[in-house]
Amino acid sequence: MPHRILTVDDSRTIRMIVKNAFKEYECELYEAENGRDGLALASEIKPDLVILDITMPVMTGIEMLGKMMENADLKSTAVIMLTAESGRDNVMNIVKMGVKDYIVKPFKGEQLIERVKLILNDLKPRIDLSTNNGQRANGTLFSVKGDIVILTLPPKMTRNIASDIEEQVKAKIGHMNEAGVRKFILNLSSVDHLSMTTMQSVLALLALCVRAKLLIRLAATGIQAEALKSFKETNAIPTKLSIEEAITDFFPRAC
C-alpha cells in the first residue's frame, strides 16, 4: 500500500516543491495550507509522514504538532519540520518537540527525498514511469499490470531503435529491482516481422532480464511463436499468444 504523505505549509511554492519531489515515487500526496486544516486532514487520512512548516496562519506548525501528540491515532506519526531558521537554539527546540527530522528552507526536492528515505525506508519508485526516451519508437513502450512490467516492441525495429530500447530496459530493470518487482513480459505481437535486427534485440533484452533474475514471459503471434522455437534462448521461455495469457501464466492454477 502506498505511503500517505501530508504537506502542511502556507506557501504554494513549498507545496509544489514537495509534490514534484515525490512524483517518481509510489505514494499518496495530500496538502493543507495551515495547521487547522492540516490537523483535520491528518485525522481523516492517518498519514505515514507529515511535512510540517513551523510558521503558518490560523494554527502554527508547533500548535498542530502539539495537537497531534494529544491524539492517540496521530502521536506516533513521523514528522519532518520545515523551518526558515538554522540557529542552534531553534534546532534544539525542534528536536525537543519529538519530530523525526527537520529541513531548513530553502531546500531542494532531492534533499527532502534523502531525508524521507531515512524515515520511510521502503519508499518505492513508480515502475510505470515513462521517460522521454520511452516515447521515441512508437508511443509508450512500457505498461504495468499490477506487479508485472510489459514491454511492447514497435512494429519496425532499426538498430537505433533497438539500441534505444535496450538502454530503456536497463533503466527499467533498475527501477524494478528497487521496487521489488520481478515479473516481465516481452510482447512481440506488434512487430511486423522477426528480422535479424529484431531477433538480435530480443535476445539482447532477454539476456538483460536473465542476468537480473527476472521472471520472463513472451507474448507473440502464432507464426512468431513457431519461429521463436528455433532459438534456444527463446525456446526455453514460456511463450503465449496474448498478453492476457502471459499474465495468467505467472499465477499457477490451484489444484
mmCIF file of C-alpha atoms in Angstrom:
data_model
loop_
_atom_site.group_PDB
_atom_site.id
_atom_site.type_symbol
_atom_site.label_atom_id
_atom_site.label_comp_id
_atom_site.label_asym_id
_atom_site.label_seq_id
_atom_site.Cartn_x
_atom_site.Cartn_y
_atom_site.Cartn_z
ATOM 1 C CA MET A 1 0.000 0.000 0.000
ATOM 2 C CA PRO A 2 1.487 3.392 -0.941
ATOM 3 C CA HIS A 3 2.644 5.677 1.849
ATOM 4 C CA ARG A 4 0.402 8.625 2.658
ATOM 5 C CA ILE A 5 2.334 11.871 2.908
ATOM 6 C CA LEU A 6 0.775 15.121 4.109
ATOM 7 C CA THR A 7 2.387 18.514 3.474
ATOM 8 C CA VAL A 8 1.204 21.403 5.650
ATOM 9 C CA ASP A 9 2.608 24.763 4.552
ATOM 10 C CA ASP A 10 1.045 28.117 3.687
ATOM 11 C CA SER A 11 3.481 28.527 0.787
ATOM 12 C CA ARG A 12 2.173 27.171 -2.505
ATOM 13 C CA THR A 13 5.767 27.123 -3.763
ATOM 14 C CA ILE A 14 6.874 24.801 -0.966
ATOM 15 C CA ARG A 15 3.897 22.520 -1.511
ATOM 16 C CA MET A 16 4.771 22.348 -5.216
ATOM 17 C CA ILE A 17 8.418 21.506 -4.440
ATOM 18 C CA VAL A 18 7.247 18.636 -2.251
ATOM 19 C CA LYS A 19 4.774 17.438 -4.877
ATOM 20 C CA ASN A 20 7.413 17.431 -7.611
ATOM 21 C CA ALA A 21 9.906 15.667 -5.343
ATOM 22 C CA PHE A 22 7.577 12.706 -4.864
ATOM 23 C CA LYS A 23 6.231 12.402 -8.418
ATOM 24 C CA GLU A 24 8.559 9.476 -9.151
ATOM 25 C CA TYR A 25 7.573 7.526 -6.031
ATOM 26 C CA GLU A 26 4.709 5.267 -5.045
ATOM 27 C CA CYS A 27 2.855 7.434 -2.541
ATOM 28 C CA GLU A 28 -0.375 9.323 -1.996
ATOM 29 C CA LEU A 29 0.129 13.063 -1.519
ATOM 30 C CA TYR A 30 -2.115 15.368 0.481
ATOM 31 C CA GLU A 31 -1.691 19.028 1.365
ATOM 32 C CA ALA A 32 -3.088 21.790 3.558
ATOM 33 C CA GLU A 33 -2.172 25.464 3.894
ATOM 34 C CA ASN A 34 -2.461 25.859 7.678
ATOM 35 C CA GLY A 35 -2.280 23.813 10.852
ATOM 36 C CA ARG A 36 -6.026 23.716 11.438
ATOM 37 C CA ASP A 37 -6.784 22.222 8.027
ATOM 38 C CA GLY A 38 -3.711 20.015 8.274
ATOM 39 C CA LEU A 39 -4.824 18.569 11.605
ATOM 40 C CA ALA A 40 -8.306 17.841 10.274
ATOM 41 C CA LEU A 41 -6.873 16.143 7.190
ATOM 42 C CA ALA A 42 -4.361 14.156 9.249
ATOM 43 C CA SER A 43 -7.172 12.890 11.485
ATOM 44 C CA GLU A 44 -9.027 11.731 8.388
ATOM 45 C CA ILE A 45 -6.270 10.063 6.351
ATOM 46 C CA LYS A 46 -3.847 8.906 9.110
ATOM 47 C CA PRO A 47 -0.664 9.798 7.158
ATOM 48 C CA ASP A 48 2.605 7.896 7.420
ATOM 49 C CA LEU A 49 4.536 11.167 7.291
ATOM 50 C CA VAL A 50 3.729 14.839 7.837
ATOM 51 C CA ILE A 51 5.960 17.528 6.328
ATOM 52 C CA LEU A 52 5.107 20.456 8.574
ATOM 53 C CA ASP A 53 6.002 24.139 8.408
ATOM 54 C CA ILE A 54 6.527 25.967 11.699
ATOM 55 C CA THR A 55 5.166 29.413 10.835
ATOM 56 C CA MET A 56 1.631 29.460 9.406
ATOM 57 C CA PRO A 57 -1.580 31.441 9.890
ATOM 58 C CA VAL A 58 -4.664 30.153 11.768
ATOM 59 C CA MET A 59 -2.680 27.406 13.523
ATOM 60 C CA THR A 60 1.120 27.172 13.548
ATOM 61 C CA GLY A 61 3.083 24.013 12.956
ATOM 62 C CA ILE A 62 4.070 23.902 16.627
ATOM 63 C CA GLU A 63 0.423 24.112 17.666
ATOM 64 C CA MET A 64 -0.562 21.415 15.186
ATOM 65 C CA LEU A 65 2.237 19.166 16.412
ATOM 66 C CA GLY A 66 1.038 19.636 19.986
ATOM 67 C CA LYS A 67 -2.478 18.602 18.969
ATOM 68 C CA MET A 68 -1.097 15.551 17.181
ATOM 69 C CA MET A 69 0.781 14.492 20.311
ATOM 70 C CA GLU A 70 -2.514 14.599 22.223
ATOM 71 C CA ASN A 71 -4.243 12.394 19.635
ATOM 72 C CA ALA A 72 -3.801 8.651 20.165
ATOM 73 C CA ASP A 73 -4.095 7.991 16.418
ATOM 74 C CA LEU A 74 -1.550 10.645 15.405
ATOM 75 C CA LYS A 75 1.010 10.895 18.190
ATOM 76 C CA SER A 76 3.308 8.289 16.631
ATOM 77 C CA THR A 77 3.127 9.814 13.128
ATOM 78 C CA ALA A 78 6.542 10.690 11.690
ATOM 79 C CA VAL A 79 7.027 14.449 11.247
ATOM 80 C CA ILE A 80 9.632 16.412 9.313
ATOM 81 C CA MET A 81 9.578 20.051 10.392
ATOM 82 C CA LEU A 82 10.292 22.870 7.939
ATOM 83 C CA THR A 83 11.968 25.968 9.341
ATOM 84 C CA ALA A 84 13.440 29.170 7.950
ATOM 85 C CA GLU A 85 15.888 29.475 10.859
ATOM 86 C CA SER A 86 19.016 27.362 11.234
ATOM 87 C CA GLY A 87 20.253 28.729 14.568
ATOM 88 C CA ARG A 88 21.288 26.301 17.320
ATOM 89 C CA ASP A 89 18.510 27.335 19.718
ATOM 90 C CA ASN A 90 15.861 26.898 17.043
ATOM 91 C CA VAL A 91 17.202 23.479 16.081
ATOM 92 C CA MET A 92 17.286 22.344 19.721
ATOM 93 C CA ASN A 93 13.692 23.454 20.204
ATOM 94 C CA ILE A 94 12.641 21.453 17.148
ATOM 95 C CA VAL A 95 14.454 18.363 18.413
ATOM 96 C CA LYS A 96 12.708 18.660 21.778
ATOM 97 C CA MET A 97 9.335 18.583 20.018
ATOM 98 C CA GLY A 98 9.913 14.930 19.170
ATOM 99 C CA VAL A 99 9.935 15.274 15.390
ATOM 100 C CA LYS A 100 11.855 12.787 13.260
ATOM 101 C CA ASP A 101 13.855 15.375 11.331
ATOM 102 C CA TYR A 102 13.901 18.975 10.171
ATOM 103 C CA ILE A 103 14.867 20.815 6.986
ATOM 104 C CA VAL A 104 15.924 24.438 6.721
ATOM 105 C CA LYS A 105 14.311 26.481 3.951
ATOM 106 C CA PRO A 106 15.043 26.895 1.129
ATOM 107 C CA PHE A 107 15.641 23.275 0.157
ATOM 108 C CA LYS A 108 15.643 21.132 -2.974
ATOM 109 C CA GLY A 109 13.389 18.186 -3.666
ATOM 110 C CA GLU A 110 16.370 15.822 -3.743
ATOM 111 C CA GLN A 111 17.330 16.863 -0.219
ATOM 112 C CA LEU A 112 13.822 16.162 1.008
ATOM 113 C CA ILE A 113 13.738 12.707 -0.590
ATOM 114 C CA GLU A 114 17.059 11.800 1.063
ATOM 115 C CA ARG A 115 15.616 12.689 4.477
ATOM 116 C CA VAL A 116 12.328 10.920 3.826
ATOM 117 C CA LYS A 117 14.059 7.688 2.794
ATOM 118 C CA LEU A 118 15.719 7.580 6.215
ATOM 119 C CA ILE A 119 12.248 7.514 7.764
ATOM 120 C CA LEU A 120 10.238 5.613 5.143
ATOM 121 C CA ASN A 121 12.994 3.225 4.123
ATOM 122 C CA ASP A 122 10.624 1.178 1.958
ATOM 123 C CA LEU A 123 9.591 4.163 -0.182
ATOM 124 C CA LYS A 124 9.395 2.747 -3.706
ATOM 125 C CA PRO A 125 9.818 4.395 -7.099
ATOM 126 C CA ARG A 126 6.973 4.164 -9.565
ATOM 127 C CA ILE A 127 7.640 1.340 -12.002
ATOM 128 C CA ASP A 128 5.254 2.729 -14.616
ATOM 129 C CA LEU A 129 7.151 5.957 -15.248
ATOM 130 C CA SER A 130 7.841 6.700 -18.910
ATOM 131 C CA THR A 131 10.947 8.656 -19.784
ATOM 132 C CA ASN A 132 11.214 10.900 -22.829
ATOM 133 C CA ASN A 133 13.246 8.157 -24.483
ATOM 134 C CA GLY A 134 10.361 5.803 -23.880
ATOM 135 C CA GLN A 135 8.218 7.757 -26.299
ATOM 136 C CA ARG A 136 10.594 7.698 -29.251
ATOM 137 C CA ALA A 137 9.922 4.479 -31.038
ATOM 138 C CA ASN A 138 6.153 4.155 -31.056
ATOM 139 C CA GLY A 139 4.348 5.813 -28.169
ATOM 140 C CA THR A 140 4.805 4.446 -24.670
ATOM 141 C CA LEU A 141 6.649 1.127 -24.816
ATOM 142 C CA PHE A 142 6.152 0.129 -21.188
ATOM 143 C CA SER A 143 2.944 -0.615 -19.340
ATOM 144 C CA VAL A 144 2.227 -2.127 -15.945
ATOM 145 C CA LYS A 145 -0.404 -4.608 -14.813
ATOM 146 C CA GLY A 146 -0.251 -4.950 -11.052
ATOM 147 C CA ASP A 147 3.311 -6.087 -10.349
ATOM 148 C CA ILE A 148 4.012 -7.094 -13.958
ATOM 149 C CA VAL A 149 6.006 -4.869 -16.322
ATOM 150 C CA ILE A 150 5.169 -5.249 -20.016
ATOM 151 C CA LEU A 151 7.425 -4.096 -22.857
ATOM 152 C CA THR A 152 5.693 -3.943 -26.247
ATOM 153 C CA LEU A 153 8.120 -3.717 -29.144
ATOM 154 C CA PRO A 154 7.212 -1.352 -32.031
ATOM 155 C CA PRO A 155 6.186 -2.689 -35.481
ATOM 156 C CA LYS A 156 9.518 -1.798 -37.083
ATOM 157 C CA MET A 157 12.898 -2.235 -35.426
ATOM 158 C CA THR A 158 16.052 -0.469 -36.580
ATOM 159 C CA ARG A 159 19.450 -0.628 -34.934
ATOM 160 C CA ASN A 160 18.963 2.822 -33.428
ATOM 161 C CA ILE A 161 15.551 1.926 -32.040
ATOM 162 C CA ALA A 162 16.876 -1.384 -30.716
ATOM 163 C CA SER A 163 19.794 0.351 -29.000
ATOM 164 C CA ASP A 164 17.446 2.929 -27.504
ATOM 165 C CA ILE A 165 15.107 0.241 -26.161
ATOM 166 C CA GLU A 166 17.990 -1.684 -24.597
ATOM 167 C CA GLU A 167 19.016 1.420 -22.647
ATOM 168 C CA GLN A 168 15.429 1.903 -21.506
ATOM 169 C CA VAL A 169 15.218 -1.707 -20.338
ATOM 170 C CA LYS A 170 18.416 -1.338 -18.328
ATOM 171 C CA ALA A 171 16.917 1.670 -16.555
ATOM 172 C CA LYS A 172 13.578 -0.088 -16.086
ATOM 173 C CA ILE A 173 15.266 -3.128 -14.551
ATOM 174 C CA GLY A 174 16.922 -0.807 -12.047
ATOM 175 C CA HIS A 175 13.503 0.625 -11.117
ATOM 176 C CA MET A 176 12.051 -2.880 -10.847
ATOM 177 C CA ASN A 177 14.826 -4.016 -8.527
ATOM 178 C CA GLU A 178 14.270 -1.010 -6.265
ATOM 179 C CA ALA A 179 10.536 -1.700 -6.213
ATOM 180 C CA GLY A 180 10.953 -5.440 -5.611
ATOM 181 C CA VAL A 181 9.200 -6.322 -8.889
ATOM 182 C CA ARG A 182 10.381 -9.359 -10.895
ATOM 183 C CA LYS A 183 7.713 -10.256 -13.457
ATOM 184 C CA PHE A 184 8.420 -9.131 -17.035
ATOM 185 C CA ILE A 185 6.575 -9.709 -20.314
ATOM 186 C CA LEU A 186 8.204 -9.039 -23.678
ATOM 187 C CA ASN A 187 5.384 -8.517 -26.169
ATOM 188 C CA LEU A 188 6.354 -9.165 -29.802
ATOM 189 C CA SER A 189 2.860 -9.319 -31.272
ATOM 190 C CA SER A 190 3.025 -5.803 -32.771
ATOM 191 C CA VAL A 191 6.280 -6.490 -34.643
ATOM 192 C CA ASP A 192 5.776 -6.721 -38.431
ATOM 193 C CA HIS A 193 8.323 -9.497 -38.896
ATOM 194 C CA LEU A 194 11.157 -11.058 -36.923
ATOM 195 C CA SER A 195 14.085 -9.632 -38.866
ATOM 196 C CA MET A 196 17.688 -10.252 -37.898
ATOM 197 C CA THR A 197 17.823 -6.840 -36.199
ATOM 198 C CA THR A 198 14.653 -7.618 -34.248
ATOM 199 C CA MET A 199 15.874 -11.034 -33.109
ATOM 200 C CA GLN A 200 19.255 -9.655 -32.077
ATOM 201 C CA SER A 201 17.430 -7.074 -29.988
ATOM 202 C CA VAL A 202 15.078 -9.673 -28.483
ATOM 203 C CA LEU A 203 17.990 -11.893 -27.470
ATOM 204 C CA ALA A 204 19.875 -8.936 -26.000
ATOM 205 C CA LEU A 205 16.813 -7.863 -23.995
ATOM 206 C CA LEU A 206 16.247 -11.380 -22.712
ATOM 207 C CA ALA A 207 19.898 -11.606 -21.671
ATOM 208 C CA LEU A 208 19.465 -8.433 -19.604
ATOM 209 C CA CYS A 209 16.367 -9.884 -17.955
ATOM 210 C CA VAL A 210 18.047 -13.216 -17.229
ATOM 211 C CA ARG A 211 21.037 -11.500 -15.621
ATOM 212 C CA ALA A 212 18.619 -9.507 -13.463
ATOM 213 C CA LYS A 213 16.906 -12.792 -12.482
ATOM 214 C CA LEU A 214 13.508 -11.617 -13.694
ATOM 215 C CA LEU A 215 10.608 -13.983 -14.305
ATOM 216 C CA ILE A 216 10.045 -13.730 -18.070
ATOM 217 C CA ARG A 217 7.169 -14.490 -20.406
ATOM 218 C CA LEU A 218 6.875 -13.831 -24.141
ATOM 219 C CA ALA A 219 3.697 -12.736 -25.911
ATOM 220 C CA ALA A 220 3.678 -13.392 -29.659
ATOM 221 C CA THR A 221 1.534 -14.288 -32.653
ATOM 222 C CA GLY A 222 1.214 -17.929 -33.675
ATOM 223 C CA ILE A 223 3.704 -17.514 -36.525
ATOM 224 C CA GLN A 224 6.161 -15.714 -34.254
ATOM 225 C CA ALA A 225 5.814 -18.400 -31.583
ATOM 226 C CA GLU A 226 6.799 -21.079 -34.094
ATOM 227 C CA ALA A 227 9.807 -19.043 -35.257
ATOM 228 C CA LEU A 228 10.967 -18.482 -31.681
ATOM 229 C CA LYS A 229 11.219 -22.238 -31.131
ATOM 230 C CA SER A 230 14.291 -22.328 -33.375
ATOM 231 C CA PHE A 231 16.308 -20.225 -30.914
ATOM 232 C CA LYS A 232 17.440 -21.976 -27.752
ATOM 233 C CA GLU A 233 17.265 -18.714 -25.790
ATOM 234 C CA THR A 234 13.583 -18.174 -26.591
ATOM 235 C CA ASN A 235 12.567 -21.836 -26.758
ATOM 236 C CA ALA A 236 13.213 -22.121 -23.020
ATOM 237 C CA ILE A 237 10.897 -19.207 -22.162
ATOM 238 C CA PRO A 238 7.104 -19.681 -21.932
ATOM 239 C CA THR A 239 5.502 -18.072 -24.993
ATOM 240 C CA LYS A 240 1.809 -17.158 -25.013
ATOM 241 C CA LEU A 241 -0.455 -15.936 -27.805
ATOM 242 C CA SER A 242 -1.683 -12.868 -25.926
ATOM 243 C CA ILE A 243 -0.614 -10.562 -23.113
ATOM 244 C CA GLU A 244 -3.565 -11.789 -21.051
ATOM 245 C CA GLU A 245 -2.379 -15.405 -21.345
ATOM 246 C CA ALA A 246 1.159 -14.360 -20.449
ATOM 247 C CA ILE A 247 -0.086 -12.549 -17.348
ATOM 248 C CA THR A 248 -2.180 -15.539 -16.286
ATOM 249 C CA ASP A 249 0.807 -17.853 -16.710
ATOM 250 C CA PHE A 250 2.603 -16.119 -13.830
ATOM 251 C CA PHE A 251 -0.051 -17.393 -11.444
ATOM 252 C CA PRO A 252 -0.279 -21.194 -11.149
ATOM 253 C CA ARG A 253 -3.761 -22.656 -11.056
ATOM 254 C CA ALA A 254 -4.923 -24.065 -7.745
ATOM 255 C CA CYS A 255 -5.311 -27.832 -7.751
#
